CSV table of C-alpha atoms in Angstrom, one decimal:
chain,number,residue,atom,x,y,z
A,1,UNK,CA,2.0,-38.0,-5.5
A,2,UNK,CA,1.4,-34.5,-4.4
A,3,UNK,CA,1.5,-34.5,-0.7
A,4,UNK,CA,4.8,-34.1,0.2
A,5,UNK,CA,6.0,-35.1,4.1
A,6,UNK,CA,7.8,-32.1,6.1
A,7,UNK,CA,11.1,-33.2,7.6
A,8,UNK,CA,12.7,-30.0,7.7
A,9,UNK,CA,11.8,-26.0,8.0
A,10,UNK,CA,13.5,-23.1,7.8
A,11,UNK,CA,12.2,-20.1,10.1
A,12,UNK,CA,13.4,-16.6,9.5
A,13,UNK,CA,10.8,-14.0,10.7
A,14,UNK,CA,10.7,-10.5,11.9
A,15,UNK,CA,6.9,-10.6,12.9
A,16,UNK,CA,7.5,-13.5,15.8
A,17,UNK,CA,3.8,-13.3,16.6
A,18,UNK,CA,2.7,-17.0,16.8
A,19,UNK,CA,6.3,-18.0,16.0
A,20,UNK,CA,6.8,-20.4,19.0
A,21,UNK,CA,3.3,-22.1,19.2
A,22,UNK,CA,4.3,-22.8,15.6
A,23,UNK,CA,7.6,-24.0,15.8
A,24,UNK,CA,6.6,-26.1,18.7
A,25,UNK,CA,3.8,-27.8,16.6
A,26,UNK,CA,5.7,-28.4,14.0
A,27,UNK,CA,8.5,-29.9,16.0
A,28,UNK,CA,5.9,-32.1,17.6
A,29,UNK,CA,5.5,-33.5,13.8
A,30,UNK,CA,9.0,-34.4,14.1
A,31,UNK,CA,10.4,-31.9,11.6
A,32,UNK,CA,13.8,-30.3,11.7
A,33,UNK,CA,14.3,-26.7,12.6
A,34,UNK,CA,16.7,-24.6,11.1
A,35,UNK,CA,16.7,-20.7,11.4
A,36,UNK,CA,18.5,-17.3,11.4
A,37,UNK,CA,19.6,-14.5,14.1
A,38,UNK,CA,16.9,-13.5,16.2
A,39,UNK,CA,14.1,-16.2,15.3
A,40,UNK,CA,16.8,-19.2,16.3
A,41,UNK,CA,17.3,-17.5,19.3
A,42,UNK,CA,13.9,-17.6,20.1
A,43,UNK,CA,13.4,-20.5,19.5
A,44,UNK,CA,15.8,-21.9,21.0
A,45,UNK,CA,14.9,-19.7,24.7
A,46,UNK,CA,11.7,-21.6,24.4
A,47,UNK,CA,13.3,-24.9,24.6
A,48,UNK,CA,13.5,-26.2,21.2
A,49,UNK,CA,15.8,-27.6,19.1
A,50,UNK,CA,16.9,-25.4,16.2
A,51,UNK,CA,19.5,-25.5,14.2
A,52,UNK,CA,21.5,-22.1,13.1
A,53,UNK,CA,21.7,-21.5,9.6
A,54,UNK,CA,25.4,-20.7,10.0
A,55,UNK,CA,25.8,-24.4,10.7
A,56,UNK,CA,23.9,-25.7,8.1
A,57,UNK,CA,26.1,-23.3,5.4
A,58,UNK,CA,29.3,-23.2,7.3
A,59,UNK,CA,29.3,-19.6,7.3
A,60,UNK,CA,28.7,-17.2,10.4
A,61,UNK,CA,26.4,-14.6,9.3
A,62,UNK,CA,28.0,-11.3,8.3
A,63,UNK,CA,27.8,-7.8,6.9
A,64,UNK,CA,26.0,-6.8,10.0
A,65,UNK,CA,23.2,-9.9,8.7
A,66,UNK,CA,23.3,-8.5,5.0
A,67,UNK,CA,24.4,-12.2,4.4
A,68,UNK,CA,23.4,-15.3,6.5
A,69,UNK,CA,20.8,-17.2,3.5
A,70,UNK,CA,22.3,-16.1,0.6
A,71,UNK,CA,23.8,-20.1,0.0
A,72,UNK,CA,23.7,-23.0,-2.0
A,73,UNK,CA,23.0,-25.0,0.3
A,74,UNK,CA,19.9,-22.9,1.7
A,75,UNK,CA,18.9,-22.1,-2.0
A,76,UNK,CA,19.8,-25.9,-3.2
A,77,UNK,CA,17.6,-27.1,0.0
A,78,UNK,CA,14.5,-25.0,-1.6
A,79,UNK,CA,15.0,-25.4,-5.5
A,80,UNK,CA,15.8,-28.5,-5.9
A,81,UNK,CA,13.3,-30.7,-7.7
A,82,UNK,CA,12.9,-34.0,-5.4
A,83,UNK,CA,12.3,-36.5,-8.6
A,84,UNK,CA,14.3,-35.1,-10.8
A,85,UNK,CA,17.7,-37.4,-10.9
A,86,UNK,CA,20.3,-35.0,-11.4
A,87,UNK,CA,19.1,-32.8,-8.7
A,88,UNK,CA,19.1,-35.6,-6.5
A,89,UNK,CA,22.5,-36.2,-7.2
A,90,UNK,CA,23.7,-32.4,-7.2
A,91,UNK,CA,22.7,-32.9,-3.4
A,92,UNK,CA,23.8,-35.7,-2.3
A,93,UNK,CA,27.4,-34.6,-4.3
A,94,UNK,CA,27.9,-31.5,-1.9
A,95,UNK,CA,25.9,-32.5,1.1
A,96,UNK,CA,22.7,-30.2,0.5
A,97,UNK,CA,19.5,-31.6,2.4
A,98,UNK,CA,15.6,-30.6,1.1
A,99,UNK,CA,13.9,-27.9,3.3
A,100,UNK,CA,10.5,-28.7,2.9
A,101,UNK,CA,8.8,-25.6,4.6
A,102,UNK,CA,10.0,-22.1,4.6
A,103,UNK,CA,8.4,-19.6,6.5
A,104,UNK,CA,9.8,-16.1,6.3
A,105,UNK,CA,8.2,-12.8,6.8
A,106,UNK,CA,10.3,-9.6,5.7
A,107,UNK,CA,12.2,-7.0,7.4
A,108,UNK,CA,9.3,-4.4,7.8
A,109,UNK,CA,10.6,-1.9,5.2
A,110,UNK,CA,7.1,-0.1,4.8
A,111,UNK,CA,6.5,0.0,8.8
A,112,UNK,CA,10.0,1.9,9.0
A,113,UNK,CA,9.3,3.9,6.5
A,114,UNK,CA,6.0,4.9,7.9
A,115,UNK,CA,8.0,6.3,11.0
A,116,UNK,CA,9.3,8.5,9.6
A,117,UNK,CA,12.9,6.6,9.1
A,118,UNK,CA,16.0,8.3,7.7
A,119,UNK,CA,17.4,7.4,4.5
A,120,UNK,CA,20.1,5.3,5.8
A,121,UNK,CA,17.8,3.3,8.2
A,122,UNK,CA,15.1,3.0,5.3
A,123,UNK,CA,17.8,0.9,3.2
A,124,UNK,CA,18.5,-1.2,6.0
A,125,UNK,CA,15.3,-2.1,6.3
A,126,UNK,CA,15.2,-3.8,2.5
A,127,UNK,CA,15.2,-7.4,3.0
A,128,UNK,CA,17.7,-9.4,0.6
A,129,UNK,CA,17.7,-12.9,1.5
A,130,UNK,CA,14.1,-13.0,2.9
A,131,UNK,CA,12.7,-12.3,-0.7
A,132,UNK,CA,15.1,-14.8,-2.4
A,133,UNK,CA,14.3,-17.3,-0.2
A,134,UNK,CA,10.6,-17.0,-0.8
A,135,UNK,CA,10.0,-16.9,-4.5
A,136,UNK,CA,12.5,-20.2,-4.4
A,137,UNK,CA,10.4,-21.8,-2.3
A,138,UNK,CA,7.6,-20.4,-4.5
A,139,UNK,CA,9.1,-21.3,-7.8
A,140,UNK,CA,9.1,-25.3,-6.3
A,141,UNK,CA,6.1,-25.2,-4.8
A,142,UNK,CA,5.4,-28.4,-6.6
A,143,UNK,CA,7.9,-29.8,-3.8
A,144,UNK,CA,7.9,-27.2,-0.6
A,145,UNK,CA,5.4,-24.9,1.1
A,146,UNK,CA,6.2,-21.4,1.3
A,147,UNK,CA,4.8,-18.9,4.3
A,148,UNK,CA,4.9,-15.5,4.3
A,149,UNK,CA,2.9,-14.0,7.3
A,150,UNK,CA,1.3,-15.8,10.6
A,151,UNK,CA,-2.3,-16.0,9.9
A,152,UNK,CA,-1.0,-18.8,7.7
A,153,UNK,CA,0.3,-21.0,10.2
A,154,UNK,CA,-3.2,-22.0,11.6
A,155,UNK,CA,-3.8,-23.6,7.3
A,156,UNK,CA,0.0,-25.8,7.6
A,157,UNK,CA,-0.8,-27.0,11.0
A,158,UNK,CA,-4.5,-28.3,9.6
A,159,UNK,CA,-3.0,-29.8,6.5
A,160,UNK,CA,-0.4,-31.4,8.5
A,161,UNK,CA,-2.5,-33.1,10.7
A,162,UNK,CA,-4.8,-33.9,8.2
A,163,UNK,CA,-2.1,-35.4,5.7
A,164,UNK,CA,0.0,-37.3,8.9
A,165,UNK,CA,2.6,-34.5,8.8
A,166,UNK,CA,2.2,-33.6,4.7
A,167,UNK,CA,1.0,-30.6,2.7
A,168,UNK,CA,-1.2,-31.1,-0.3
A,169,UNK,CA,0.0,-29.3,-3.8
A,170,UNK,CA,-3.4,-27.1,-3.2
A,171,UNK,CA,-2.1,-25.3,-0.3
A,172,UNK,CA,1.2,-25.0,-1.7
A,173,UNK,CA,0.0,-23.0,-5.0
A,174,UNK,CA,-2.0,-21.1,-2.7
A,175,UNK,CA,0.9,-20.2,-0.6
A,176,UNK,CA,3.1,-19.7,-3.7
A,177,UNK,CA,0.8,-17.7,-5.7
A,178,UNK,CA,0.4,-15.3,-2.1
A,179,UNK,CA,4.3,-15.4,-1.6
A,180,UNK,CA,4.9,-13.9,-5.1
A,181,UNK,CA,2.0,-11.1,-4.0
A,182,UNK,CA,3.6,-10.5,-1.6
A,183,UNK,CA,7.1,-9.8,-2.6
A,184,UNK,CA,5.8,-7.7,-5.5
A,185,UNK,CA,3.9,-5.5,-2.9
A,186,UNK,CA,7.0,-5.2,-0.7
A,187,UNK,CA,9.8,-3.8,-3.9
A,188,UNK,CA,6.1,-2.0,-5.2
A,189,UNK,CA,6.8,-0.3,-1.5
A,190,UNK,CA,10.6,0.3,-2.0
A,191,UNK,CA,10.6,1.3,-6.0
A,192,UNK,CA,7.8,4.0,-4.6
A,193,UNK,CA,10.3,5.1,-1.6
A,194,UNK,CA,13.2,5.7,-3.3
A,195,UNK,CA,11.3,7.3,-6.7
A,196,UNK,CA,10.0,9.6,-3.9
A,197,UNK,CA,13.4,10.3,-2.3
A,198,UNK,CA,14.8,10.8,-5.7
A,199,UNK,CA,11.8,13.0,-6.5
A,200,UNK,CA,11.2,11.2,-9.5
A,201,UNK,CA,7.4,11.7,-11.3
A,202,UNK,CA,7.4,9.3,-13.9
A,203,UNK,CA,10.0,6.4,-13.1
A,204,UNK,CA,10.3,3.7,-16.4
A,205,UNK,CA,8.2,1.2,-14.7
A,206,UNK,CA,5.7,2.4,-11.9
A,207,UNK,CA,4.3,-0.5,-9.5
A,208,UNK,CA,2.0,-0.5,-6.3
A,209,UNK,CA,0.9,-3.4,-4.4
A,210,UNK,CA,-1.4,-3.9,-1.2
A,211,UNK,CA,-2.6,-6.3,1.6
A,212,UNK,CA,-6.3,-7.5,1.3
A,213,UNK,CA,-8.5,-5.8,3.5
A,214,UNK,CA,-11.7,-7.5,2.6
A,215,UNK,CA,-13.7,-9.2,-0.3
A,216,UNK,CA,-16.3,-7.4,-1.2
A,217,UNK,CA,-19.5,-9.2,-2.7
A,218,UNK,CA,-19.8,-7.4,-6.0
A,219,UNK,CA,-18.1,-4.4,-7.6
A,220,UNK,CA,-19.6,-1.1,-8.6
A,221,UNK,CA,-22.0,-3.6,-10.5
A,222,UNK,CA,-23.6,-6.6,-9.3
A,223,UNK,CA,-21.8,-8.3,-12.1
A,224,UNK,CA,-19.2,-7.2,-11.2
A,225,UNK,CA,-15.9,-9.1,-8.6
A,226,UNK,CA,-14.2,-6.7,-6.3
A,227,UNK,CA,-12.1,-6.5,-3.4
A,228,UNK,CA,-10.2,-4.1,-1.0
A,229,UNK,CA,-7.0,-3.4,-0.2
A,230,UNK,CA,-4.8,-1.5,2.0
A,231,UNK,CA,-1.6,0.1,0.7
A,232,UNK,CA,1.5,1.3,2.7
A,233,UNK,CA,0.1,4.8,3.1
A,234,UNK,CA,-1.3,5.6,6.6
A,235,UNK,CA,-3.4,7.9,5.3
A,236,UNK,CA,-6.6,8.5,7.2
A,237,UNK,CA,-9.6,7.5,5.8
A,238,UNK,CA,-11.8,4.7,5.0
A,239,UNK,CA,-9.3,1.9,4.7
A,240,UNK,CA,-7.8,2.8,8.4
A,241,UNK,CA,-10.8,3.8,9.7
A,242,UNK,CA,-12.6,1.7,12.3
A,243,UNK,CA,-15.9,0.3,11.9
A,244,UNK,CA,-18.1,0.8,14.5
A,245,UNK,CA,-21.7,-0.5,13.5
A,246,UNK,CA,-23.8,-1.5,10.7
A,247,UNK,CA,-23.5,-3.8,7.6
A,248,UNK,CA,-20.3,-5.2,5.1
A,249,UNK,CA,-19.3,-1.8,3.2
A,250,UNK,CA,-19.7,-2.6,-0.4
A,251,UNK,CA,-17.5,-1.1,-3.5
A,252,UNK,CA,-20.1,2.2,-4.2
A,253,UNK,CA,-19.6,2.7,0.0
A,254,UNK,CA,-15.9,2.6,0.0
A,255,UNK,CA,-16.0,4.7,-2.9
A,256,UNK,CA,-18.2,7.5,-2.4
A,257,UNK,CA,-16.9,7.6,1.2
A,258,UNK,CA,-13.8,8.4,0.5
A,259,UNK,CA,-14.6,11.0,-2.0
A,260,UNK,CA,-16.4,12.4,1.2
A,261,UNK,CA,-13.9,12.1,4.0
A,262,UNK,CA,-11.1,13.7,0.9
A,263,UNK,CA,-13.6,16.5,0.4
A,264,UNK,CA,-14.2,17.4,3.8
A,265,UNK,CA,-10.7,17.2,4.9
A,266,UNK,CA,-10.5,20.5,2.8
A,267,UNK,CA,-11.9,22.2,5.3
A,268,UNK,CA,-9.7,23.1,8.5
A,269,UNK,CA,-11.4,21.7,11.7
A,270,UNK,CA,-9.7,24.6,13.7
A,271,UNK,CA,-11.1,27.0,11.3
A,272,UNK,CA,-14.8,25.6,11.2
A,273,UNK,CA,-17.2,22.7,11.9
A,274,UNK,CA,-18.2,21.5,8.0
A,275,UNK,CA,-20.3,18.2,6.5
A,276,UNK,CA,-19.9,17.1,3.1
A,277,UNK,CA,-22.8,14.7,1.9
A,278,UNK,CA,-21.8,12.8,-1.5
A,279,UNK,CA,-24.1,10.1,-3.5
A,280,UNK,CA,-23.1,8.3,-6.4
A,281,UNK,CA,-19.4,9.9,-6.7
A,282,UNK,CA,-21.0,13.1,-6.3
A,283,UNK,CA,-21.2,16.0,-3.6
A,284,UNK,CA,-24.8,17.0,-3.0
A,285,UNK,CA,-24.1,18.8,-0.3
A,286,UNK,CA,-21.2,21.0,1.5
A,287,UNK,CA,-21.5,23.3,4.2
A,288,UNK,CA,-19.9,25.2,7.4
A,289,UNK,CA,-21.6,26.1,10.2
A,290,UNK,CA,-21.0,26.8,13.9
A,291,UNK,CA,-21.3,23.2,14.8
A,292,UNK,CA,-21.6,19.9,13.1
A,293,UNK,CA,-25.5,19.7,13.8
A,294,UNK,CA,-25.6,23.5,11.3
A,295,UNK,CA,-23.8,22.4,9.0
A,296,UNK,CA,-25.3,19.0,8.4
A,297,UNK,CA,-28.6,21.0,8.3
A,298,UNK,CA,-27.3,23.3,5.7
A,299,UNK,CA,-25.3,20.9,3.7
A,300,UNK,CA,-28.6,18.9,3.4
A,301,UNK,CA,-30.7,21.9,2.4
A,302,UNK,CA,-28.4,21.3,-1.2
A,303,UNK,CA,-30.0,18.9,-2.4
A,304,UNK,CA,-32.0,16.9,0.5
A,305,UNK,CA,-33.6,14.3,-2.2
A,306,UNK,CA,-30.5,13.5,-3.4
A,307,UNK,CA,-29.0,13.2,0.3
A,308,UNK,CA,-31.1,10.3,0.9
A,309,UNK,CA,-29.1,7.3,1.1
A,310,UNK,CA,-26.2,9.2,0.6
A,311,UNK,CA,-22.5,9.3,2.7
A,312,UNK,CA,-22.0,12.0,5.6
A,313,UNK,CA,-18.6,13.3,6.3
A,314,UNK,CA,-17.9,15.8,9.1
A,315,UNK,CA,-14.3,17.0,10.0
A,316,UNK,CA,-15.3,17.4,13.9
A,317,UNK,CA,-16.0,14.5,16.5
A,318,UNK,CA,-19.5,13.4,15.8
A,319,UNK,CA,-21.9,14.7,18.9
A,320,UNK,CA,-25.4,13.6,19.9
A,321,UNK,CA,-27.1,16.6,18.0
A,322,UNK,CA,-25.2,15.7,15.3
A,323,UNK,CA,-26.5,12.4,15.2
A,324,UNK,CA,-29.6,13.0,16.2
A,325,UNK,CA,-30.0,14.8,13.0
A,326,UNK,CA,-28.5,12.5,10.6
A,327,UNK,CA,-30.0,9.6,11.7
A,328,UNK,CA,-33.5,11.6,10.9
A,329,UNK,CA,-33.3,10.1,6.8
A,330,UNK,CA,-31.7,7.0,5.6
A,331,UNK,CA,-28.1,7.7,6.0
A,332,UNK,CA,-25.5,4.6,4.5
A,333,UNK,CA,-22.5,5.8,5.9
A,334,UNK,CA,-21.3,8.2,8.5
A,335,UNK,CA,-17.5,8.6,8.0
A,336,UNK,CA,-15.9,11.2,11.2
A,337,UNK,CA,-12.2,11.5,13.3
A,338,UNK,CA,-14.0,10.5,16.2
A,339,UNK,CA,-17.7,10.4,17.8
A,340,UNK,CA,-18.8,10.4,21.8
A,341,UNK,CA,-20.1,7.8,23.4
A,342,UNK,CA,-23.9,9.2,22.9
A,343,UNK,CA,-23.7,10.0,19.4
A,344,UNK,CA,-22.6,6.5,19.2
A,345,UNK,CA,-25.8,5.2,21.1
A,346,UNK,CA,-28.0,7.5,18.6
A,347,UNK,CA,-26.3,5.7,16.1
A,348,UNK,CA,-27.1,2.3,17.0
A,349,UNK,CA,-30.5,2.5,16.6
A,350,UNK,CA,-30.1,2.5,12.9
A,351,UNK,CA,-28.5,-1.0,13.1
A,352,UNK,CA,-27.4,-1.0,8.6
A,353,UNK,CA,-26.4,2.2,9.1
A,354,UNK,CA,-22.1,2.2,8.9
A,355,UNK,CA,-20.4,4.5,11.6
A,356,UNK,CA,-16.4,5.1,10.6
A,357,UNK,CA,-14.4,6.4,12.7
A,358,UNK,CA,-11.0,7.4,10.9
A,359,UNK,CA,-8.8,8.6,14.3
A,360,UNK,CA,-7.9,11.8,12.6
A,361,UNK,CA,-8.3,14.0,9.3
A,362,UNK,CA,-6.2,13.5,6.1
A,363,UNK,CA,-3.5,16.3,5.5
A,364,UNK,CA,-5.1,18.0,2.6
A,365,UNK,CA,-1.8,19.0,1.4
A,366,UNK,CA,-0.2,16.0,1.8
A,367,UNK,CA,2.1,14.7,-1.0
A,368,UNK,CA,1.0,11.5,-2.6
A,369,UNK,CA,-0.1,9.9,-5.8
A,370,UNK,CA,-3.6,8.9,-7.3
A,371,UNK,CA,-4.0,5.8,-9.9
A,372,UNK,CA,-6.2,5.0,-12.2
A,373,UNK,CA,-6.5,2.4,-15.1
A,374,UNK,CA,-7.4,3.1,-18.7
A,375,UNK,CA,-7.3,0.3,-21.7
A,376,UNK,CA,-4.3,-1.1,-21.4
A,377,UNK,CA,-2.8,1.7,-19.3
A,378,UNK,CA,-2.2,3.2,-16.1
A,379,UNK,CA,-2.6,7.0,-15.5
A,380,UNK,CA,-0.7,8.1,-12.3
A,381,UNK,CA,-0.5,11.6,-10.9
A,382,UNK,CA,0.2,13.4,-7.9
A,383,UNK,CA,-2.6,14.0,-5.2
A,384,UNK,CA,-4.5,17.1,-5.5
A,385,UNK,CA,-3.5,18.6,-2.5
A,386,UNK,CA,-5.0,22.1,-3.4
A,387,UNK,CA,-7.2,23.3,-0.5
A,388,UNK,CA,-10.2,26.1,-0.6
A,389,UNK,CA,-9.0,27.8,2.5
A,390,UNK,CA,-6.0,28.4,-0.2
């Protein structure tokens, strides 16, 4: 049989967006809830019954939380196989009960380092038990479902109600397989941190991981399967930017934009208004000029057959002239920090045509690394963060 019946769940989340609605749900299925800290506590405030993990293990969490999961019978809850006759009897010996759903999201390591965290704080912020938990759940997926961020809890609550309070082995690999994702991601995230605190270049193993941003419909060739992601860098550009019109980007877009908006970002906006135009991986034009509307005009003049259907950068806050003058030739993509409200209305006229709008310019000098793959390789090297105002 591979739906298995949820009788009891173990909570333990930092992101507690959804969290109640959830736990409420599945409390209305009639399923145990045990959790940890901050997420019983909620729970419990919203009139639930939860149980703390420090009952179910007999030990108050300590270590300022470094340990509250780290126990057999946590661990022996999740790995245990449910038909397998000596596990059976390894629980019932020292009074371990089956947790049939974990749902745990991790201490937001990458977010703290994003702000700019100190060293100290940064370490506190690597989850121990979170990840354990998760890829034992993973591991026995055959037996319990494992989730690892809210937009998931909308899937268990459908497959519940479909399966009278059970979750199919389907969803369960597809949980599993994203659970494992998503703890590589997360130590990609720290093993980057600390090579860069320890101002490492070449580390013996090298790993970087990222959240799905979209599916794209083909790669740079129609034959071609590709998708994109975002990584822990907040870097400006085309995977933060906002979309604010026009159709799905597609692989060639995403790339060639962001050799634009890189490009571009060369050129100080205090100093001087500059477009770069790039098609097919390659500039075709780049320009300064008084104001954007100049130095589209000029960049164009490059090479204005190439130009055509190509990607427009600009390092200043798009403006009606500006626009106005782009949207004069087929234009793909229009990548800028910002545009005004008019510009925006000349825009959408061209309905296909893709307005980003990134918030801000990349530091060209920045520290950071580049990747790309070879046969059987993967060549890794800081960012060019050489500049021509340099």
């Amino acid at each position: 049989m591979t739906d298995h019946r949820v009788t009891r769940a173990l909570l333990s989340v930092s992101d507690k967006s959804g969290l109640i609605e959830f736990a409420r749900a599945l409390a209305g299925y009639g399923i145990d809830l045990v959790s940890t800290g901050g997420t019983a506590k909620a729970i419990a405030a919203a009139g639930l019954k939860v149980t703390d993990v420090s009952e179910l293990t007999g030990f108050p969490e300590m270590m300022d939380g470094r340990v509250k999961t780290l126990h057999p019978k946590v661990h022996g809850g999740l790995l245990a196989i449910r038909d397998n006759a000596e596990h059976k009897q390894a629980m019932k010996s020292h009074g371990i009960a089956p947790i049939d759903l974990l749902v745990v999201n991790l201490y937001p390591f990458e977010a703290t380092v994003d702000k700019g965290a100190g060293f100290e704080e940064c370490i506190e912020n690597i989850d121990i038990g979170g990840p354990a938990m998760i890829r034992a759940a993973a591991k026995n997926h055959d037996d319990v479902a494992v989730v690892v961020e809210p937009q998931d809890y909308q899937a268990v609550l459908e497959e519940l109600a479909a399966n009278k309070g059970a979750t199919t082995l389907g969803l369960r690999r597809r949980l599993a397989a994203k659970a494992y994702a998503r703890t590589a991601a997360y130590d990609a995230a720290i093993s980057n941190w600390f090579a860069a605190q320890l101002e490492t270049d070449a580390p013996d193993y090298r790993a970087f991981g990222g959240r799905l941003i979209q599916a794209l419909r083909y790669g740079e060739n129609p034959h071609q399967t590709a998708a994109f992601y975002r990584m822990p860098d907040k870097r400006p550009g085309v995977a933060t930017a906002r979309q604010v019109q026009g159709r799905e980007l597609s692989y060639n877009n995403i790339n060639d934009t962001d050799a634009a908006y890189e490009c571009i970002a060369e050129f100080d906006a205090a100093r001087t208004a500059a477009c770069v135009i790039v098609k097919h991986a390659n500039p075709c034009g780049v320009a300064e000029g008084p104001d954007l509307v100049s130095a589209y005009r000029k960049a164009l003049a490059c090479d204005s057959t190439s130009a055509y259907g190509g990607i427009v950068a600009l390092n200043h806050t798009l403006d009606a002239d500006a626009a106005r003058a782009i949207t004069e030739i087929f234009t793909e993509v229009i990548i800028a920090p910002d545009a005004t409200e008019e510009a925006i209305a000349i825009v959408a006229a061209r309905r296909n045509l893709r307005l980003l709008l990134a918030g801000a310019m990349p530091d060209p000098r920045a520290v950071g690394l580049t990747a790309k793959t070879v046969a059987g390789g993967l060549l890794v090297q800081s960012r060019d963060n050489a500049v021509v105002d340099d």
